[in-house]
Short mmCIF file of C-alpha atoms in Angstrom, two decimals:
data_model
loop_
_atom_site.label_atom_id
_atom_site.label_comp_id
_atom_site.label_asym_id
_atom_site.label_seq_id
_atom_site.Cartn_x
_atom_site.Cartn_y
_atom_site.Cartn_z
CA MET A 1 6.51 -1.21 -20.44
CA VAL A 2 7.83 -2.38 -17.07
CA LEU A 3 8.33 -0.61 -13.77
CA LEU A 4 10.68 -2.66 -11.58
CA GLU A 5 11.57 -1.80 -8.01
CA PHE A 6 14.31 -3.70 -6.30
CA SER A 7 16.59 -3.70 -3.29
CA MET A 8 19.62 -5.94 -2.87
CA THR A 9 21.33 -6.32 0.50
CA PRO A 10 24.28 -8.38 1.75
CA LEU A 11 23.54 -10.38 4.92
CA ASP A 12 27.18 -10.87 5.89
CA LYS A 13 28.36 -7.27 6.16
CA GLY A 14 26.66 -6.05 9.35
CA VAL A 15 24.11 -3.28 9.86
CA SER A 16 25.66 -0.66 7.57
CA VAL A 17 25.23 -1.69 3.97
CA SER A 18 25.18 1.67 2.16
CA GLU A 19 28.61 1.02 0.65
CA TYR A 20 27.19 -1.99 -1.19
CA VAL A 21 23.97 -0.21 -2.12
CA SER A 22 25.96 2.69 -3.58
CA ARG A 23 27.89 0.27 -5.80
CA SER A 24 24.57 -0.95 -7.19
CA LEU A 25 23.42 2.61 -7.70
CA LYS A 26 26.56 3.39 -9.66
CA ILE A 27 25.68 0.54 -12.03
CA ILE A 28 22.08 1.75 -12.31
CA ASP A 29 23.08 5.37 -12.86
CA GLU A 30 25.55 4.44 -15.62
CA SER A 31 23.14 2.01 -17.34
CA GLY A 32 21.15 4.70 -19.08
CA VAL A 33 17.91 3.16 -17.78
CA ASP A 34 15.55 5.74 -16.23
CA TYR A 35 15.23 5.31 -12.47
CA ARG A 36 14.26 6.88 -9.14
CA LEU A 37 15.89 6.09 -5.79
CA ASN A 38 13.73 5.99 -2.66
CA ALA A 39 14.48 5.04 0.95
CA MET A 40 13.54 1.39 0.39
CA GLY A 41 14.70 0.64 -3.13
CA THR A 42 15.21 1.85 -6.66
CA VAL A 43 12.49 1.96 -9.32
CA LEU A 44 13.61 1.34 -12.91
CA GLU A 45 11.56 1.81 -16.07
CA GLY A 46 12.17 0.02 -19.34
CA GLU A 47 11.59 -3.18 -21.26
CA TRP A 48 11.82 -6.43 -19.26
CA ASP A 49 15.23 -7.45 -20.61
CA GLU A 50 16.63 -3.98 -20.07
CA VAL A 51 15.62 -3.60 -16.41
CA MET A 52 16.38 -7.25 -15.59
CA GLY A 53 19.79 -6.77 -17.18
CA VAL A 54 20.57 -3.99 -14.72
CA VAL A 55 19.46 -6.11 -11.74
CA THR A 56 21.69 -8.94 -13.01
CA GLN A 57 24.69 -6.61 -13.25
CA CYS A 58 24.12 -5.51 -9.64
CA TYR A 59 23.89 -9.16 -8.57
CA ASP A 60 27.10 -10.08 -10.40
CA LYS A 61 28.94 -7.25 -8.66
CA MET A 62 27.56 -7.97 -5.18
CA SER A 63 27.90 -11.75 -5.30
CA ALA A 64 31.57 -11.35 -6.21
CA ASP A 65 32.38 -10.43 -2.61
CA CYS A 66 29.32 -11.22 -0.47
CA LYS A 67 28.57 -14.70 0.83
CA ARG A 68 24.86 -14.17 1.32
CA ILE A 69 22.50 -11.70 -0.36
CA THR A 70 18.80 -11.03 0.00
CA CYS A 71 17.02 -9.30 -2.87
CA SER A 72 13.41 -8.35 -3.42
CA VAL A 73 11.97 -7.31 -6.76
CA LYS A 74 8.51 -6.01 -7.58
CA ILE A 75 7.35 -5.60 -11.15
CA ASP A 76 4.40 -3.73 -12.62
CA TYR A 77 3.95 -4.42 -16.32
CA ARG A 78 1.40 -2.38 -18.19
CA GLU A 79 0.77 -2.38 -21.91
CA GLY A 80 1.39 1.11 -23.21
CA PRO A 81 3.87 3.97 -23.30
CA LYS A 82 6.81 4.88 -21.09
CA GLY A 83 6.67 7.66 -18.51
CA ARG A 84 5.00 5.93 -15.58
CA LEU A 85 7.79 6.88 -13.14
CA GLU A 86 6.03 10.26 -13.12
CA SER A 87 2.52 9.58 -14.43
CA LYS A 88 1.48 7.05 -11.76
CA ILE A 89 2.18 9.58 -9.02
CA ALA A 90 0.49 12.38 -10.99
CA SER A 91 -2.60 10.22 -11.48
CA ILE A 92 -2.93 9.60 -7.75
CA GLU A 93 -2.44 13.28 -6.92
CA GLU A 94 -5.07 14.21 -9.47
CA LYS A 95 -7.61 11.82 -7.96
CA LEU A 96 -6.68 12.98 -4.49
CA GLY A 97 -7.02 16.63 -5.50
CA LYS A 98 -3.76 17.62 -3.83
CA SER A 99 -0.04 17.07 -4.09
CA VAL A 100 1.65 14.62 -1.73
CA LYS A 101 5.12 13.99 -0.27
CA LYS A 102 7.44 12.34 -2.77
CA MET B 1 12.53 2.91 14.12
CA VAL B 2 10.82 1.27 11.16
CA LEU B 3 10.71 2.12 7.47
CA LEU B 4 7.78 0.31 5.85
CA GLU B 5 7.03 0.36 2.14
CA PHE B 6 3.78 -1.09 0.91
CA SER B 7 1.48 -1.27 -2.07
CA MET B 8 -2.08 -2.56 -1.98
CA THR B 9 -3.97 -3.35 -5.17
CA PRO B 10 -7.42 -4.75 -5.93
CA LEU B 11 -7.42 -7.67 -8.38
CA ASP B 12 -11.10 -7.35 -9.34
CA LYS B 13 -11.20 -3.77 -10.64
CA GLY B 14 -9.36 -4.02 -13.97
CA VAL B 15 -6.15 -2.36 -15.12
CA SER B 16 -6.78 1.11 -13.71
CA VAL B 17 -6.51 1.04 -9.95
CA SER B 18 -5.44 4.61 -9.15
CA GLU B 19 -8.84 5.43 -7.66
CA TYR B 20 -8.26 2.77 -5.01
CA VAL B 21 -4.63 3.74 -4.47
CA SER B 22 -5.65 7.37 -3.96
CA ARG B 23 -8.08 6.33 -1.23
CA SER B 24 -5.20 4.64 0.58
CA LEU B 25 -3.07 7.70 0.13
CA LYS B 26 -5.76 9.88 1.67
CA ILE B 27 -5.64 7.66 4.77
CA ILE B 28 -1.83 7.82 4.85
CA ASP B 29 -1.72 11.57 4.33
CA GLU B 30 -4.22 12.21 7.12
CA SER B 31 -2.57 9.76 9.54
CA GLY B 32 0.19 12.14 10.54
CA VAL B 33 2.80 9.45 9.87
CA ASP B 34 5.72 10.70 7.78
CA TYR B 35 5.75 9.15 4.30
CA ARG B 36 6.99 9.41 0.72
CA LEU B 37 5.07 8.21 -2.36
CA ASN B 38 6.96 6.63 -5.24
CA ALA B 39 5.82 4.98 -8.48
CA MET B 40 5.71 1.51 -6.89
CA GLY B 41 4.51 2.14 -3.34
CA THR B 42 4.53 4.38 -0.32
CA VAL B 43 7.29 4.42 2.32
CA LEU B 44 6.19 5.18 5.88
CA GLU B 45 8.40 5.89 8.88
CA GLY B 46 7.43 5.35 12.49
CA GLU B 47 7.15 2.78 15.25
CA TRP B 48 5.93 -0.70 14.24
CA ASP B 49 2.43 -0.27 15.66
CA GLU B 50 2.07 3.16 14.11
CA VAL B 51 2.98 2.20 10.54
CA MET B 52 1.18 -1.16 10.73
CA GLY B 53 -1.89 0.69 11.99
CA VAL B 54 -1.93 2.80 8.81
CA VAL B 55 -1.61 -0.30 6.59
CA THR B 56 -4.49 -1.90 8.50
CA GLN B 57 -6.69 1.16 7.96
CA CYS B 58 -5.98 1.00 4.21
CA TYR B 59 -6.86 -2.70 4.20
CA ASP B 60 -10.11 -2.13 6.09
CA LYS B 61 -11.13 0.51 3.56
CA MET B 62 -10.16 -1.51 0.46
CA SER B 63 -11.58 -4.85 1.62
CA ALA B 64 -14.94 -3.16 2.23
CA ASP B 65 -15.60 -3.12 -1.52
CA CYS B 66 -12.97 -5.28 -3.22
CA LYS B 67 -13.31 -9.06 -3.48
CA ARG B 68 -9.62 -9.76 -3.94
CA ILE B 69 -6.59 -7.71 -2.91
CA THR B 70 -2.87 -8.25 -3.29
CA CYS B 71 -0.56 -6.40 -0.94
CA SER B 72 3.19 -6.40 -0.53
CA VAL B 73 5.00 -4.93 2.45
CA LYS B 74 8.73 -4.50 3.02
CA ILE B 75 10.09 -3.48 6.39
CA ASP B 76 13.52 -2.19 7.40
CA TYR B 77 13.91 -1.93 11.17
CA ARG B 78 17.01 -0.26 12.51
CA GLU B 79 17.77 0.58 16.09
CA GLY B 80 18.21 4.33 16.35
CA PRO B 81 16.68 7.70 15.55
CA LYS B 82 14.04 8.75 13.04
CA GLY B 83 14.86 10.55 9.80
CA ARG B 84 15.84 7.65 7.54
CA LEU B 85 13.35 8.66 4.81
CA GLU B 86 16.01 11.23 3.92
CA SER B 87 19.21 9.98 5.53
CA LYS B 88 19.38 6.61 3.71
CA ILE B 89 19.32 8.37 0.35
CA ALA B 90 21.82 11.00 1.53
CA SER B 91 24.17 8.27 2.73
CA ILE B 92 24.16 6.57 -0.67
CA GLU B 93 24.72 9.86 -2.51
CA GLU B 94 27.61 10.65 -0.21
CA LYS B 95 29.29 7.31 -0.89
CA LEU B 96 28.58 7.70 -4.59
CA GLY B 97 30.01 11.21 -4.60
CA LYS B 98 27.10 12.60 -6.63
CA SER B 99 23.38 13.22 -6.38
CA VAL B 100 20.98 10.80 -8.04
CA LYS B 101 17.41 10.82 -9.41
CA LYS B 102 14.82 10.66 -6.64
CA MET C 1 23.39 -20.97 -5.45
CA VAL C 2 20.12 -19.04 -5.61
CA LEU C 3 16.70 -19.70 -4.14
CA LEU C 4 14.13 -17.56 -5.97
CA GLU C 5 10.47 -17.35 -5.01
CA PHE C 6 8.08 -15.58 -7.32
CA SER C 7 4.43 -15.04 -8.06
CA MET C 8 3.08 -13.46 -11.23
CA THR C 9 -0.54 -12.35 -11.48
CA PRO C 10 -2.62 -10.63 -14.18
CA LEU C 11 -4.56 -7.58 -12.94
CA ASP C 12 -7.02 -7.53 -15.84
CA LYS C 13 -8.55 -11.02 -15.56
CA GLY C 14 -10.71 -10.73 -12.42
CA VAL C 15 -10.50 -12.61 -9.13
CA SER C 16 -9.79 -16.09 -10.51
CA VAL C 17 -6.29 -16.25 -11.90
CA SER C 18 -5.42 -19.93 -11.47
CA GLU C 19 -5.62 -20.53 -15.22
CA TYR C 20 -2.76 -18.08 -15.72
CA VAL C 21 -0.80 -19.37 -12.76
CA SER C 22 -1.08 -22.92 -14.09
CA ARG C 23 0.40 -21.84 -17.41
CA SER C 24 3.41 -20.49 -15.53
CA LEU C 25 3.67 -23.70 -13.57
CA LYS C 26 3.71 -25.71 -16.77
CA ILE C 27 6.73 -23.68 -17.92
CA ILE C 28 8.43 -24.16 -14.54
CA ASP C 29 7.69 -27.88 -14.42
CA GLU C 30 9.07 -28.45 -17.92
CA SER C 31 12.16 -26.28 -17.36
CA GLY C 32 14.07 -28.94 -15.47
CA VAL C 33 14.81 -26.45 -12.68
CA ASP C 34 14.09 -27.82 -9.21
CA TYR C 35 11.12 -26.12 -7.56
CA ARG C 36 8.40 -26.26 -4.90
CA LEU C 37 4.92 -24.76 -5.22
CA ASN C 38 3.28 -23.18 -2.17
CA ALA C 39 0.02 -21.27 -1.68
CA MET C 40 1.69 -17.89 -2.30
CA GLY C 41 4.30 -18.61 -4.95
CA THR C 42 6.85 -20.99 -6.39
CA VAL C 43 10.39 -21.42 -5.08
CA LEU C 44 13.06 -22.27 -7.67
CA GLU C 45 16.64 -23.34 -7.02
CA GLY C 46 19.52 -22.90 -9.43
CA GLU C 47 22.08 -20.46 -10.76
CA TRP C 48 20.92 -16.84 -11.23
CA ASP C 49 20.65 -17.05 -15.03
CA GLU C 50 18.82 -20.35 -14.85
CA VAL C 51 16.10 -19.28 -12.41
CA MET C 52 15.76 -15.80 -13.94
CA GLY C 53 15.41 -17.44 -17.34
CA VAL C 54 12.38 -19.37 -16.10
CA VAL C 55 10.78 -16.20 -14.68
CA THR C 56 11.37 -14.46 -18.02
CA GLN C 57 9.69 -17.30 -19.91
CA CYS C 58 6.64 -17.00 -17.63
CA TYR C 59 6.58 -13.25 -18.21
CA ASP C 60 6.79 -13.64 -21.99
CA LYS C 61 3.85 -16.05 -21.93
CA MET C 62 1.67 -13.96 -19.61
CA SER C 63 2.38 -10.58 -21.20
CA ALA C 64 1.32 -12.00 -24.57
CA ASP C 65 -2.33 -11.81 -23.53
CA CYS C 66 -2.54 -9.77 -20.31
CA LYS C 67 -2.58 -5.97 -20.31
CA ARG C 68 -1.34 -5.55 -16.76
CA ILE C 69 0.73 -7.90 -14.60
CA THR C 70 2.03 -7.65 -11.07
CA CYS C 71 4.99 -9.83 -10.12
CA SER C 72 6.99 -10.15 -6.93
CA VAL C 73 10.32 -11.93 -6.69
CA LYS C 74 12.41 -12.70 -3.62
CA ILE C 75 15.94 -14.02 -3.91
CA ASP C 76 18.21 -15.63 -1.35
CA TYR C 77 21.74 -16.12 -2.66
CA ARG C 78 24.13 -18.11 -0.56
CA GLU C 79 27.60 -19.21 -1.48
CA GLY C 80 27.71 -22.99 -1.39
CA PRO C 81 26.05 -26.16 -2.60
CA LYS C 82 22.58 -26.86 -3.93
CA GLY C 83 19.88 -28.54 -1.86
CA ARG C 84 18.50 -25.64 0.15
CA LEU C 85 14.90 -26.27 -0.95
CA GLU C 86 15.04 -29.02 1.68
CA SER C 87 17.96 -28.12 3.93
CA LYS C 88 16.69 -24.70 5.05
CA ILE C 89 13.50 -26.27 6.38
CA ALA C 90 15.41 -29.15 7.96
CA SER C 91 17.75 -26.70 9.71
CA ILE C 92 14.82 -24.83 11.26
CA GLU C 93 13.14 -28.04 12.38
CA GLU C 94 16.40 -29.21 13.93
CA LYS C 95 16.79 -25.99 15.92
CA LEU C 96 13.14 -26.12 16.88
CA GLY C 97 13.43 -29.74 17.98
CA LYS C 98 10.25 -30.76 16.18
CA SER C 99 8.80 -31.10 12.71
CA VAL C 100 6.47 -28.38 11.39
CA LYS C 101 3.71 -28.03 8.81
CA LYS C 102 5.10 -27.80 5.29
CA MET D 1 -9.89 -14.55 4.50
CA VAL D 2 -6.20 -13.68 4.26
CA LEU D 3 -3.16 -15.65 3.17
CA LEU D 4 -0.02 -13.93 4.44
CA GLU D 5 3.49 -15.05 3.62
CA PHE D 6 6.39 -13.47 5.44
CA SER D 7 10.06 -13.81 6.16
CA MET D 8 11.94 -11.88 8.81
CA THR D 9 15.74 -11.81 8.90
CA PRO D 10 18.32 -10.08 11.10
CA LEU D 11 21.01 -8.20 9.16
CA ASP D 12 23.49 -8.07 12.04
CA LYS D 13 23.94 -11.78 12.78
CA GLY D 14 25.96 -12.99 9.79
CA VAL D 15 25.11 -15.57 7.15
CA SER D 16 23.49 -18.19 9.39
CA VAL D 17 20.16 -16.94 10.63
CA SER D 18 18.23 -20.18 11.20
CA GLU D 19 18.40 -19.75 14.98
CA TYR D 20 16.39 -16.54 14.66
CA VAL D 21 14.02 -17.99 12.09
CA SER D 22 13.33 -20.96 14.36
CA ARG D 23 12.36 -18.61 17.20
CA SER D 24 9.79 -17.04 14.88
CA LEU D 25 8.54 -20.46 13.89
CA LYS D 26 8.06 -21.39 17.51
CA ILE D 27 5.80 -18.35 17.92
CA ILE D 28 3.89 -19.24 14.75
CA ASP D 29 3.52 -22.90 15.69
CA GLU D 30 2.20 -22.06 19.15
CA SER D 31 -0.18 -19.33 17.89
CA GLY D 32 -2.83 -21.75 16.71
CA VAL D 33 -2.94 -20.03 13.31
CA ASP D 34 -2.79 -22.46 10.40
CA TYR D 35 0.49 -22.19 8.47
CA ARG D 36 2.92 -23.84 6.07
CA LEU D 37 6.70 -23.38 6.11
CA ASN D 38 8.58 -23.26 2.81
CA ALA D 39 12.23 -22.58 1.96
CA MET D 40 11.63 -18.82 1.54
CA GLY D 41 9.03 -18.00 4.16
CA THR D 42 5.98 -19.06 6.10
CA VAL D 43 2.41 -18.80 4.81
CA LEU D 44 -0.27 -18.09 7.43
CA GLU D 45 -4.03 -18.22 6.95
CA GLY D 46 -6.57 -16.31 9.03
CA GLU D 47 -8.26 -12.98 9.51
CA TRP D 48 -6.10 -9.86 9.01
CA ASP D 49 -5.73 -9.08 12.72
CA GLU D 50 -4.95 -12.68 13.55
CA VAL D 51 -2.13 -13.15 11.03
CA MET D 52 -0.75 -9.64 11.54
CA GLY D 53 -0.75 -10.30 15.28
CA VAL D 54 1.55 -13.28 14.74
CA VAL D 55 3.94 -11.23 12.57
CA THR D 56 4.00 -8.54 15.27
CA GLN D 57 4.88 -11.09 17.94
CA CYS D 58 7.78 -12.34 15.79
CA TYR D 59 8.95 -8.74 15.31
CA ASP D 60 8.78 -8.00 19.04
CA LYS D 61 10.90 -11.06 19.77
CA MET D 62 13.48 -10.41 17.07
CA SER D 63 13.84 -6.66 17.63
CA ALA D 64 14.58 -7.34 21.30
CA ASP D 65 18.09 -8.50 20.38
CA CYS D 66 18.74 -7.58 16.75
CA LYS D 67 19.88 -4.11 15.70
CA ARG D 68 18.67 -4.35 12.13
CA ILE D 69 15.93 -6.51 10.61
CA THR D 70 14.60 -6.90 7.09
CA CYS D 71 11.12 -8.30 6.66
CA SER D 72 8.98 -8.93 3.60
CA VAL D 73 5.26 -9.66 3.73
CA LYS D 74 2.92 -10.62 0.90
CA ILE D 75 -0.82 -10.74 1.41
CA ASP D 76 -3.57 -12.28 -0.69
CA TYR D 77 -7.04 -11.35 0.55
CA ARG D 78 -9.99 -13.08 -1.02
CA GLU D 79 -13.59 -12.81 0.04
CA GLY D 80 -14.78 -16.28 0.98
CA PRO D 81 -14.04 -19.32 3.10
CA LYS D 82 -10.85 -20.59 4.71
CA GLY D 83 -8.85 -23.48 3.30
CA ARG D 84 -6.79 -21.80 0.62
CA LEU D 85 -3.47 -23.10 2.01
CA GLU D 86 -4.49 -26.31 0.25
CA SER D 87 -7.14 -25.27 -2.28
CA LYS D 88 -4.99 -22.81 -4.26
CA ILE D 89 -2.44 -25.52 -4.96
CA ALA D 90 -5.17 -28.06 -5.76
CA SER D 91 -6.77 -25.63 -8.21
CA ILE D 92 -3.50 -25.18 -10.10
CA GLU D 93 -2.85 -28.92 -10.22
CA GLU D 94 -6.36 -29.49 -11.51
CA LYS D 95 -5.90 -26.97 -14.33
CA LEU D 96 -2.48 -28.40 -15.06
CA GLY D 97 -3.84 -31.95 -15.12
CA LYS D 98 -1.01 -33.28 -12.98
CA SER D 99 0.42 -33.03 -9.50
CA VAL D 100 3.47 -30.87 -8.90
CA LYS D 101 6.32 -30.63 -6.40
CA LYS D 102 5.23 -29.04 -3.12
#
């Protein structure tokens, strides 16, 4: 199962890009893929083709009206079951012996 | 003000690395720098030297007993006030017209 | 046209991972997609589906016998012609007024 | 010894950012730290403080006249000697049994 975090940003739209980010989030939210938004990106969980398919949809939408885009993707594949959006954080809190800011 | 997300992982400790990640999180949590943990990394907010100082402390600790480490860092600098750990997400939700999974 | 840099590393094979990296490079080299290898990753140039297809092939190969994989991908899309594997560097050297280490 | 690849890009200067990238490269080139430029970033080799010091200098320069900056950094620490700017590529070519595009 794959955790994939990505952020996708137009370079030709000035300092405020939340309009474009929110269009991506609409695609993510409607995809049915489980996800969590944070201040630096969105983390998706699913099979490779599933999560990459969502990133591709966001790219298709953004590249339709942006001349330059920067995108970073980080993937953590681990053999085994789903649920790591929550379990990775829980595992760290357990080892730390306290809850942390999420 | 800088948002900095990073993850730091030993390559020589096998598939389960949460013990090492929790040691980094202890450093982060005790640093006084504002942060949020997600399933793929930790987002810090502060001045450049402040957040980079925390990453350096985590590196010093991990490199003391790991032979190989991979680390990825993503930085978003924006002129202006603090508070973007929350306000970036709020801005996207506002444009989207609904709240999302965080 | 898209420039895509990626690196893909098993976490369960110890400190020496060049065997696995070389298997990815074989896939890249035989794909017909233009590329450049550097010390931290490989930069591909092509259309989105083309370069993502190569990354997916590398993932399929590596996940077949690795239990945990970390992968980072950075994408620079720019409207316009191919050739940026060379032209981006040339443009920087021109502005700098000297050639640099490549 | 650390390999550090980074790219630093203003978000408020439009699609052509090579002027800003070349200013960073000037700092890198004059730092005395060994490096290689590729189409997606610059790879530095040195001790942690040394390479991070160069990234900080580039940030100080760019943040002086850019309102928003995105920066990605990838680090590969490995216990042992210097020289991996060349040796990592050589090791892959050796395993592959052929030279590749660099």
